Coordinates of C-alpha atoms in Angstrom, one line a residue:
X150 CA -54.9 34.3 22.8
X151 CA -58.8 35.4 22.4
X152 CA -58.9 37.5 24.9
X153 CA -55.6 39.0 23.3
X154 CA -57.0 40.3 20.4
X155 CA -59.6 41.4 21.6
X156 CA -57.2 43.8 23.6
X157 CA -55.2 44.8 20.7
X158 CA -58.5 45.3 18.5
X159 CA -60.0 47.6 21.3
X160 CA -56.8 49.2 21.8
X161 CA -56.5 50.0 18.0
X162 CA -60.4 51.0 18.0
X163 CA -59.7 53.5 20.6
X164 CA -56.6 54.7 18.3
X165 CA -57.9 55.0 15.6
X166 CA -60.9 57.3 16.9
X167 CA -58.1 59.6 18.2
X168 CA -56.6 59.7 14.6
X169 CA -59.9 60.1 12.9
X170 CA -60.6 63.1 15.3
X171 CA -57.2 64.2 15.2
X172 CA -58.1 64.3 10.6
X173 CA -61.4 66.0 11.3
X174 CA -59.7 68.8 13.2
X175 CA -57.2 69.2 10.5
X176 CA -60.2 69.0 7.4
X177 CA -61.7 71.8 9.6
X178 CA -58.8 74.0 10.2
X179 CA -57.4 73.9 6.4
X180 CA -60.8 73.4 4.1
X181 CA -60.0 77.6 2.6
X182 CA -57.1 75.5 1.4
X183 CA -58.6 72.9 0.2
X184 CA -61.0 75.0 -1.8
X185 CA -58.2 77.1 -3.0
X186 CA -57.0 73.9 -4.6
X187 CA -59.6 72.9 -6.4
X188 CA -59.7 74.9 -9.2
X189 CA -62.5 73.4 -11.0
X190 CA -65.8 71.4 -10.6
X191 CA -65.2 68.6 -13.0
X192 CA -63.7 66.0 -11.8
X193 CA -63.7 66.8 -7.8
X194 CA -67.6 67.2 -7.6
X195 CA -68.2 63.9 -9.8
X196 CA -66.0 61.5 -8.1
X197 CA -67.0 62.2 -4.5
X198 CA -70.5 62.1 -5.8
X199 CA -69.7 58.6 -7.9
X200 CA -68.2 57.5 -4.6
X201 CA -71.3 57.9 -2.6
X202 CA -69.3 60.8 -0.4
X203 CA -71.9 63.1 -1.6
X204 CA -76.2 62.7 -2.4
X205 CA -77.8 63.5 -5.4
X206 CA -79.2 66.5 -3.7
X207 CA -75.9 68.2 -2.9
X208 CA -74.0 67.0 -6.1
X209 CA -77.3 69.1 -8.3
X210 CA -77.2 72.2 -6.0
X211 CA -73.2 72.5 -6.4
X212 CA -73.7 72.2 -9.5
X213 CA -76.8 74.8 -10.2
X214 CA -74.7 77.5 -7.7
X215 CA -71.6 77.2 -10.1
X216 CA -73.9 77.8 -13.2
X217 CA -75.3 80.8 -11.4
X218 CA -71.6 82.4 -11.2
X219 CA -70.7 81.4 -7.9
X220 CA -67.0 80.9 -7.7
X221 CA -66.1 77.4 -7.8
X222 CA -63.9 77.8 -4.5
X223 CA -67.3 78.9 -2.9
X224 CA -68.8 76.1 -4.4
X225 CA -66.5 73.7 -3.6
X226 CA -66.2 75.1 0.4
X227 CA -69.7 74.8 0.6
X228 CA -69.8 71.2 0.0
X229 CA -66.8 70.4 2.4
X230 CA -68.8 72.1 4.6
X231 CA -71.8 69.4 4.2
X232 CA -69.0 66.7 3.8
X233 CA -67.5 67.9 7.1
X234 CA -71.0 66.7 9.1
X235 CA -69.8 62.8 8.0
X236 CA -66.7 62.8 8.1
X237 CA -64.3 59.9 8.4
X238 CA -61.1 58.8 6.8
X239 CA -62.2 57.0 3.7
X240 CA -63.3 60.5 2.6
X241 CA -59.1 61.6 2.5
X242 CA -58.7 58.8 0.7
X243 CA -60.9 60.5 -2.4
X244 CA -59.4 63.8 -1.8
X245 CA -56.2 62.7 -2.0
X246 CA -56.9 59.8 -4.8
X247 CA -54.7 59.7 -7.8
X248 CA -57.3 60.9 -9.8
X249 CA -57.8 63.5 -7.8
X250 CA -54.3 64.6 -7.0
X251 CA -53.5 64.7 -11.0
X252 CA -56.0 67.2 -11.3
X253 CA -55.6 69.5 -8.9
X254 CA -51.4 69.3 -8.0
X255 CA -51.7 71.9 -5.6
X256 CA -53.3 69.4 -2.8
X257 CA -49.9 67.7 -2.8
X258 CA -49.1 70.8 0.1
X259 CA -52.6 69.6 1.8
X260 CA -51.4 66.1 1.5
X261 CA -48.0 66.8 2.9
X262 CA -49.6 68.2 6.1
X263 CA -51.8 65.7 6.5
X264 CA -49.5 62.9 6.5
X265 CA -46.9 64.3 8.7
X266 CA -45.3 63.3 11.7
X267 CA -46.0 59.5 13.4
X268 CA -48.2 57.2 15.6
X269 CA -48.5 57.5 19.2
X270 CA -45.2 55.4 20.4
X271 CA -45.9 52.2 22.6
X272 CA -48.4 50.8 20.0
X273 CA -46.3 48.3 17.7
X274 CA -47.3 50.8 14.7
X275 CA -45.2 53.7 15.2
X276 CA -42.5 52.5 12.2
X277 CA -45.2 51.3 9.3
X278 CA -47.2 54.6 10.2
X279 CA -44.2 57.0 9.7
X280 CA -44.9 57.1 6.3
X281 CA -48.7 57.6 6.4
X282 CA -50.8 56.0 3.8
X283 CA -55.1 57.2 3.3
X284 CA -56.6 54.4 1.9
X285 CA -60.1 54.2 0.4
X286 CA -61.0 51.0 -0.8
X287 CA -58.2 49.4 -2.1
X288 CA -56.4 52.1 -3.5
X289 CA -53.1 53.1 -1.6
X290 CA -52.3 56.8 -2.1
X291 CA -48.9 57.3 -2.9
X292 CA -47.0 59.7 -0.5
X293 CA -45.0 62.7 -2.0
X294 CA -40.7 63.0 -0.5
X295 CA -39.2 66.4 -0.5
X296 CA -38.4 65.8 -4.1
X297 CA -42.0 65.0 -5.1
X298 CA -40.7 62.1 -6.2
X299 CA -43.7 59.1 -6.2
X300 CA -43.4 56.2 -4.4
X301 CA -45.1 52.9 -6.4
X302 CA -48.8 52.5 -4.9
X303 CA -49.3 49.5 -3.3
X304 CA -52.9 47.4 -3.1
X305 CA -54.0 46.5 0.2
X306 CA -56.8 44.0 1.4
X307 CA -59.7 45.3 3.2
X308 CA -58.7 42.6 6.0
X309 CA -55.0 44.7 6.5
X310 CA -56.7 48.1 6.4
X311 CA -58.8 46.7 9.2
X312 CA -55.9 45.5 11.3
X313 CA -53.5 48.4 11.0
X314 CA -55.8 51.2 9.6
X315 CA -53.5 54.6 8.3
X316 CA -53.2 57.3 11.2
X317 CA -53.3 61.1 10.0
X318 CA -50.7 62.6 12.3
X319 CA -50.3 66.1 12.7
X320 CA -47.2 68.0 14.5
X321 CA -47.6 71.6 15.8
X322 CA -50.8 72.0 13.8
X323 CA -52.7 69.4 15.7
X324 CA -51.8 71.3 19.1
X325 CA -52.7 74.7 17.9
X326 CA -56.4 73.6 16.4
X327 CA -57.2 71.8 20.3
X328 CA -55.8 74.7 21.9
X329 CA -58.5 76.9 20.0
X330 CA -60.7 74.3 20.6
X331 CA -60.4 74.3 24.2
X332 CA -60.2 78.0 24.5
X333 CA -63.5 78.2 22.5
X334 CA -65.3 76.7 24.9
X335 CA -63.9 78.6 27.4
X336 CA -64.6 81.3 26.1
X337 CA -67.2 81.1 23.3
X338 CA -67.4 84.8 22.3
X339 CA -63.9 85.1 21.8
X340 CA -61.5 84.3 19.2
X341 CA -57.7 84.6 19.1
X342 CA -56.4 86.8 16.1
X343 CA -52.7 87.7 15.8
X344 CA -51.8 87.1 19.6
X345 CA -54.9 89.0 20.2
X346 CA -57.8 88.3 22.1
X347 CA -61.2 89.3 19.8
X348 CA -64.3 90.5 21.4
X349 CA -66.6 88.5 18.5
X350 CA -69.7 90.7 19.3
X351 CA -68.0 93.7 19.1
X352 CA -69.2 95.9 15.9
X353 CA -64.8 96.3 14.6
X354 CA -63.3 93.0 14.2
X355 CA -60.0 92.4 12.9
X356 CA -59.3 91.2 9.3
X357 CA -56.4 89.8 7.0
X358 CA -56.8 89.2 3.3
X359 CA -53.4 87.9 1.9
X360 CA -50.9 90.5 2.6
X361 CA -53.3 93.0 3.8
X362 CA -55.1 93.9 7.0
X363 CA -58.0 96.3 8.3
X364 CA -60.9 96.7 10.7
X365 CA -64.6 95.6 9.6
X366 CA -67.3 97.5 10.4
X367 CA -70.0 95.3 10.7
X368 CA -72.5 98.2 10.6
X369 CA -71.2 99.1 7.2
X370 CA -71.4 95.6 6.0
X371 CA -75.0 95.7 6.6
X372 CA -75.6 98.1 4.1
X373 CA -74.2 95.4 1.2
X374 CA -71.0 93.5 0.0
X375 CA -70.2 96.2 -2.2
X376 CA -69.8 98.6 0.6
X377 CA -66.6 100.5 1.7
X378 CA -67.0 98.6 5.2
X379 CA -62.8 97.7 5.7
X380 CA -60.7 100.3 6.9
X381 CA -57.2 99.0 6.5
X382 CA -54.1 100.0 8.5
X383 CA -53.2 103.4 7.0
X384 CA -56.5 105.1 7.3
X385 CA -58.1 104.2 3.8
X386 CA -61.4 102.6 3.6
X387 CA -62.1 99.1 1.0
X388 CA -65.0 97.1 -0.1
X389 CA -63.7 93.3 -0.3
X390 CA -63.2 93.2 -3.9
X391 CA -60.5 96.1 -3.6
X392 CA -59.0 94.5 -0.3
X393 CA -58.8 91.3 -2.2
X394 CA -56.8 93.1 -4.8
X395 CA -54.5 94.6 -2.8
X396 CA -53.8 91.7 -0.5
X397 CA -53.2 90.2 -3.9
X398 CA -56.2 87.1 -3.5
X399 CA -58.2 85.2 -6.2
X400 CA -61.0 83.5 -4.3
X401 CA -64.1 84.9 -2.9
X402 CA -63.8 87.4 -0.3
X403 CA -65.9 85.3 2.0
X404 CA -63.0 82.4 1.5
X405 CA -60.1 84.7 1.5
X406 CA -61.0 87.6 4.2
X407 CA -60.3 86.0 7.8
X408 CA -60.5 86.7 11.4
X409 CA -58.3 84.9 13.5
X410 CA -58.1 82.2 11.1
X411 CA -61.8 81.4 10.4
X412 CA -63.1 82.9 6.6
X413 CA -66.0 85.6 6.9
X414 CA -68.5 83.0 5.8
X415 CA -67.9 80.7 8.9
X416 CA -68.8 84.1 11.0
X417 CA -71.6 84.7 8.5
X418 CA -72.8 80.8 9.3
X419 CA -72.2 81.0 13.1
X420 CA -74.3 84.3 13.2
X421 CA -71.4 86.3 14.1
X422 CA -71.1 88.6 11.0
X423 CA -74.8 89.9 9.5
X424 CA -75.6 88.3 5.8
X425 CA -75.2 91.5 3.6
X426 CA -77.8 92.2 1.0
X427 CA -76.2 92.3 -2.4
X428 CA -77.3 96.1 -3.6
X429 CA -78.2 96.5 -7.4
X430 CA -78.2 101.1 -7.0
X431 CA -78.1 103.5 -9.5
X432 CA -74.5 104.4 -9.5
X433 CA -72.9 107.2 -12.5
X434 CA -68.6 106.9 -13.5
X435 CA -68.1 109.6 -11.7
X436 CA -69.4 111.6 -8.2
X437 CA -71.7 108.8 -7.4
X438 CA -74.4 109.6 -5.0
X439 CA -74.3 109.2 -1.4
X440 CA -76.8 108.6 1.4
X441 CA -77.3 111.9 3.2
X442 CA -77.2 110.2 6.3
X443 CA -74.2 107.3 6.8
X444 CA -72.4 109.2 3.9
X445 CA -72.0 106.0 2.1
X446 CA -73.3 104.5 -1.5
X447 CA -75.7 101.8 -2.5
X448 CA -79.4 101.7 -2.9
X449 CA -80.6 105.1 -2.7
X450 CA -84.0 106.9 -2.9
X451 CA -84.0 110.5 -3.8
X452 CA -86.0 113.1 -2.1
X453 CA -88.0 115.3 -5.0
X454 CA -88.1 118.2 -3.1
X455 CA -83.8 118.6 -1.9
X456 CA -82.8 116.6 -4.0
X457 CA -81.1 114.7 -1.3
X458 CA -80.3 111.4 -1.3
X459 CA -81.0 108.6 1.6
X460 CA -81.2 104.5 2.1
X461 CA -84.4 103.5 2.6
X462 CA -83.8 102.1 6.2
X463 CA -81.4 105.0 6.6
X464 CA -84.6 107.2 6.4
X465 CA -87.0 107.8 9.2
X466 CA -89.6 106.6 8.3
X467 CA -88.4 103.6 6.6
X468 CA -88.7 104.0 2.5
X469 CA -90.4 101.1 1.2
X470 CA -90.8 101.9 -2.2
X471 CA -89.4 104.1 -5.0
X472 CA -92.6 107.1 -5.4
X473 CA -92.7 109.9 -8.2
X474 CA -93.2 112.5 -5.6
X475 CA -91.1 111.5 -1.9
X476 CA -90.0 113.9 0.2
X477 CA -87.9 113.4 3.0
X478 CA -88.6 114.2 7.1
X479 CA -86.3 117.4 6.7
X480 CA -88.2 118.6 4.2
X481 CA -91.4 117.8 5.5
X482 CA -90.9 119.6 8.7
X483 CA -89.1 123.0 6.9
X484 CA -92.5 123.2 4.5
X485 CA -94.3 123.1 7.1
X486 CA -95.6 126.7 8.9
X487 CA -93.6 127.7 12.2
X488 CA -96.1 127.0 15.4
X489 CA -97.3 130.8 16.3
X490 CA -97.7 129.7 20.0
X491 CA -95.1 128.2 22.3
X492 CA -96.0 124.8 24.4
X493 CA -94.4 124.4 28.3
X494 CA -93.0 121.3 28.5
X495 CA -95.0 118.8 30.3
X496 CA -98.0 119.5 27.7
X497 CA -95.3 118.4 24.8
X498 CA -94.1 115.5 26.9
X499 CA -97.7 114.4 28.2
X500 CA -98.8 114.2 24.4
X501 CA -99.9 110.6 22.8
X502 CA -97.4 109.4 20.4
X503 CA -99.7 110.8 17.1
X504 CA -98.6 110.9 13.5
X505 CA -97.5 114.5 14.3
X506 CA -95.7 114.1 17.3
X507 CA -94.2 110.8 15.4
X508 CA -93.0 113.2 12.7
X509 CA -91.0 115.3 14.4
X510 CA -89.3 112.5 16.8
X511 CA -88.4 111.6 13.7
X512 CA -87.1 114.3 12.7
X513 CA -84.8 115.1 15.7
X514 CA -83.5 111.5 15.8
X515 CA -82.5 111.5 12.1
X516 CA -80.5 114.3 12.7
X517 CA -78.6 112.4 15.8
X518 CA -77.8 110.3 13.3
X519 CA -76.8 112.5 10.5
X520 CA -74.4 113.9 13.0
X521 CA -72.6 110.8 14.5
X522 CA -72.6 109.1 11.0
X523 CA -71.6 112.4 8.5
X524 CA -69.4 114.4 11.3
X525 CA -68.3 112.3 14.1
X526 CA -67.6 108.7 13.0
X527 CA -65.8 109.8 9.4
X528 CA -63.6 112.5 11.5
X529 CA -62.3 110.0 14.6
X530 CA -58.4 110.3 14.6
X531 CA -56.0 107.5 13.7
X532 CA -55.0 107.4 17.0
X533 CA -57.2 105.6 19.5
X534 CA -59.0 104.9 16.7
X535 CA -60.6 101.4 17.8
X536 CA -61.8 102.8 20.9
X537 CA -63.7 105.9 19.7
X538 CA -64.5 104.2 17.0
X539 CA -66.7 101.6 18.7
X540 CA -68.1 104.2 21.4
X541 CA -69.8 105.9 18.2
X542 CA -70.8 102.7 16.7
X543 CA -72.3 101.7 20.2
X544 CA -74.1 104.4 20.7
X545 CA -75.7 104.0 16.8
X546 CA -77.0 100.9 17.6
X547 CA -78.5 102.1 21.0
X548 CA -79.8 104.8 18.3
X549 CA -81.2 101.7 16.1
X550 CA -83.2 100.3 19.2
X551 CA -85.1 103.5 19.6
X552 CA -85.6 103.9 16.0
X553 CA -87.5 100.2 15.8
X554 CA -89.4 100.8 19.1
X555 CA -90.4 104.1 17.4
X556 CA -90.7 102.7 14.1
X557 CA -92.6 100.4 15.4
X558 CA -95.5 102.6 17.6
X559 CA -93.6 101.3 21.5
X560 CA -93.8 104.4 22.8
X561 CA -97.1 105.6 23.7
X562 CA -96.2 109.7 25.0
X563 CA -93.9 112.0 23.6
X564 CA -91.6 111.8 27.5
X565 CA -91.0 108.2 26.8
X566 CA -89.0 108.9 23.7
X567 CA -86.8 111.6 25.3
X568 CA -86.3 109.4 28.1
X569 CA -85.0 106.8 26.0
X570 CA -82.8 109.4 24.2
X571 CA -81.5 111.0 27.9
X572 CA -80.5 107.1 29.0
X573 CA -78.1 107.1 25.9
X574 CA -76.5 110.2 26.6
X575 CA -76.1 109.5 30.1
X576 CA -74.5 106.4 29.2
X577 CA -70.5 106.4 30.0
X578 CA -69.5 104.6 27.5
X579 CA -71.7 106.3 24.8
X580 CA -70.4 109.1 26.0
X581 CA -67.8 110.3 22.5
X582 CA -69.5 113.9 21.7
X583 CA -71.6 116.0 24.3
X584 CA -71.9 118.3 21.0
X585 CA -74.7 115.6 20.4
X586 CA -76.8 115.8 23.4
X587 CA -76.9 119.6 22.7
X588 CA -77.5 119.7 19.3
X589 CA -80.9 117.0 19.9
X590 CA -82.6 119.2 22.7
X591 CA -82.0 122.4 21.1
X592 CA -83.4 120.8 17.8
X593 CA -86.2 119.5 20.0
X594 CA -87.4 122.6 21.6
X595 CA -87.5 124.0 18.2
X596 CA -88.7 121.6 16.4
X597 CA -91.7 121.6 19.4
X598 CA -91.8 124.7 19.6
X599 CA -91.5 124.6 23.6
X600 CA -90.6 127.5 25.4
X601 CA -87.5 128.3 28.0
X602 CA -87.8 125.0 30.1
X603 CA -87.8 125.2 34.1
X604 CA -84.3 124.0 34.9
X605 CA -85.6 122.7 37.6
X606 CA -87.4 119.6 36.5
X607 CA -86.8 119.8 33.0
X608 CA -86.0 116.7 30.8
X609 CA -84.1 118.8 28.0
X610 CA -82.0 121.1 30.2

């Protein structure tokens, strides 16, 4: 009889692990729902934290990020997040409370999923688990029928929730969340959106926001979360807070804009999608300003000279600082007096990387840029336009490697930047506009002043 038990309570041990891993996968899959349920702080943030689900530490930084105006479905998703790392059934229990479920009425959808479906057969528990009950403490949670009728809670000894401890059993959901699971690992760069296999490093990744979807441009997003960064199905570009109007969603766009099921801010966490800086710019009603470079708005320094406008990492070199009298590289190199003699090649190319020779790399990469980002990337056709799209974006950020090694004093002669610049160009799939290629060497020849080059051997024939 001993030994008995001590089968049934290992058996049940081992069970109830599965169920409790089974619950975790199903907090993970629908906490965006969750949060979208919770409406409020008060009571949700003060009962877990009464409850000891939540420290003092957590419970006072929910509570200073909602006084600073973060939504409370941010809030909230941020601390099932941290409640996520502990997670075992009791914590269901709270969530679905009385108290709790009074409050907030829409969890009773949650709830449903949650307790649907039945044990695993052969175990003796199959019947009293068909109608699941999450306990905490001594408080039964009353399950919801079809008619949201209420059936009478019931109290129930610590001893009986020992013995025959409430299974969370999932149906079709449970299967889909291992699949992705397994298929993660497989593949950990991956991610399944709309019968589609994602490329997660890619710079376009696929979005949905309610009854809307689009392409993010992670380079776009970069620049700031009030940037036009979404280009959505019919060719019109959207920051998040005009997708999230259209696809007709209420939470934060970080909760409500997904890809393949996961909300931005998981991809923000995991290092997928860059953190965007939240850009206070000068901005008027009408004709705002744009960056003379990537064509888009924000933070932007004006030159005093063209009046142009620029970002300040848009720029080469780098604007740190707003300054009465700024000038820009174009300017800078137009004011300055045309070279009266012509250089050969090799003596340009065998030159130390000076502030003068720094200059007017500068100068000749900026306008790469001002090319791919103002004439080629705005202009790609709606056809094929994923593929062309991310050829120009590649090549950009090949573009943003030489700009840090330059920014940054890597490359000691003049050659070793143009040999940098040739690689990209030579680069198949880089390859989306030999207008580009042509357009740098003539602009560097001129901007050198080096004469007709040997064909021979040259580096900018």
């Amino acid at each position: 009889m001993a030994t008995g038990g001590r089968d049934l309570r290992t058996r049940m041990s081992t069970e109830n692990k599965s169920i409790c891993d089974i619950a975790l996968n199903l907090f993970k899959t629908y906490k965006v729902e969750i949060s979208d349920a919770i409406n409020t702080t008060f009571p949700f943030l003060e009962y877990l934290h009464d409850h000891g689900f939540i420290t003092n530490e957590i419970y006072k930084d929910s509570r200073q990020s909602y006084t600073k105006r973060y939504g409370v479905q941010e809030v909230i998703y941020d601390v099932l997040t941290e409640l996520e790392k502990t997670f075992d059934l009791s914590l269901l229990g709270a969530l679905f409370s009385k108290v709790i479920m009074k409050k907030y009425p829409d969890l009773s959808n949650i709830y449903k999923i949650f307790k649907t479906g039945t044990a695993p057969p052969g175990n003796g528990l199959a019947e009293p688990l068909r109608e699941t009950q999450l306990i905490h403490g001594n408080e039964t949670v009353p399950t919801t029928s079809d008619n949201n009728s209420v059936l009478e809670s019931q109290q129930v000894s610590e001893q009986s929730a020992q013995e025959s401890e409430p299974a969370v059993i999932s149906s079709d959901e449970d299967e889909l969340a291992e699949a992705s699971i397994r298929e993660r690992r497989r593949n950990p760069g991956t991610i399944q959106h709309n019968n589609t296999r994602v490329n997660l490093p890619s710079e376009i990744l696929p979005v949905t926001c309610g009854t809307t979807s689009g392409m993010l441009i992670k380079r776009k997003l970069e620049r700031g979360v009030t940037m036009k960064c979404i280009r959505s199905d019919d060719g019109n570009w959207f920051s998040f807070e005009e997708l999230k109007i259209r696809g007709g969603c209420k939470s934060n766009w970080k909760i409500s804009v997904r890809c393949g099921g996961k909300p931005l801010r998981q991809l923000i966490t995991e290092g997928i999608l860059p953190v965007p800086p939240r850009v206070y710019g000068r901005r008027r009603l009408e004709n705002s300003e744009k960056c003379k470079i990537c064509q888009d708005e924000g933070k932007l320094f004006c030159c005093s000279f063209c009046l142009g406008f620029f970002h300040g990492n848009c720029h080469l070199p780098p604007v740190q600082s707003e300054r009465n009298s700024w000038i820009c590289t174009f300017c800078t190199i137009r004011m300055r007096p045309r070279s009266q003699r012509c250089y050969k090649e090799s003596e340009i190319f065998g030159r130390q990387m000076g502030s003068e020779e720094k200059l007017k790399c500068d100068f000749v990469l900026l306008k790469v840029y001002c090319h791919l980002e103002s004439n080629i990337f705005p202009n790609i056709p709606h056809e094929n336009y994923f593929e062309q799209a991310s050829q120009c974006l590649e090549k950009l950020r090949k573009l943003d490697e030489i700009m840090r090694n330059l920014t940054e004093g890597q490359y000691r002669r003049v050659e070793e930047f143009v040999q940098a610049m040739n690689l990209i160009f030579q680069d198949p799939g880089c390859n989306d506009s030999d207008l580009t290629e042509a357009e740098f060497k003539k602009n560097f020849r001129e901007v050198f002043a080096i004469q007709k080059p040997n064909l021979n051997n040259s580096l900018l024939q």
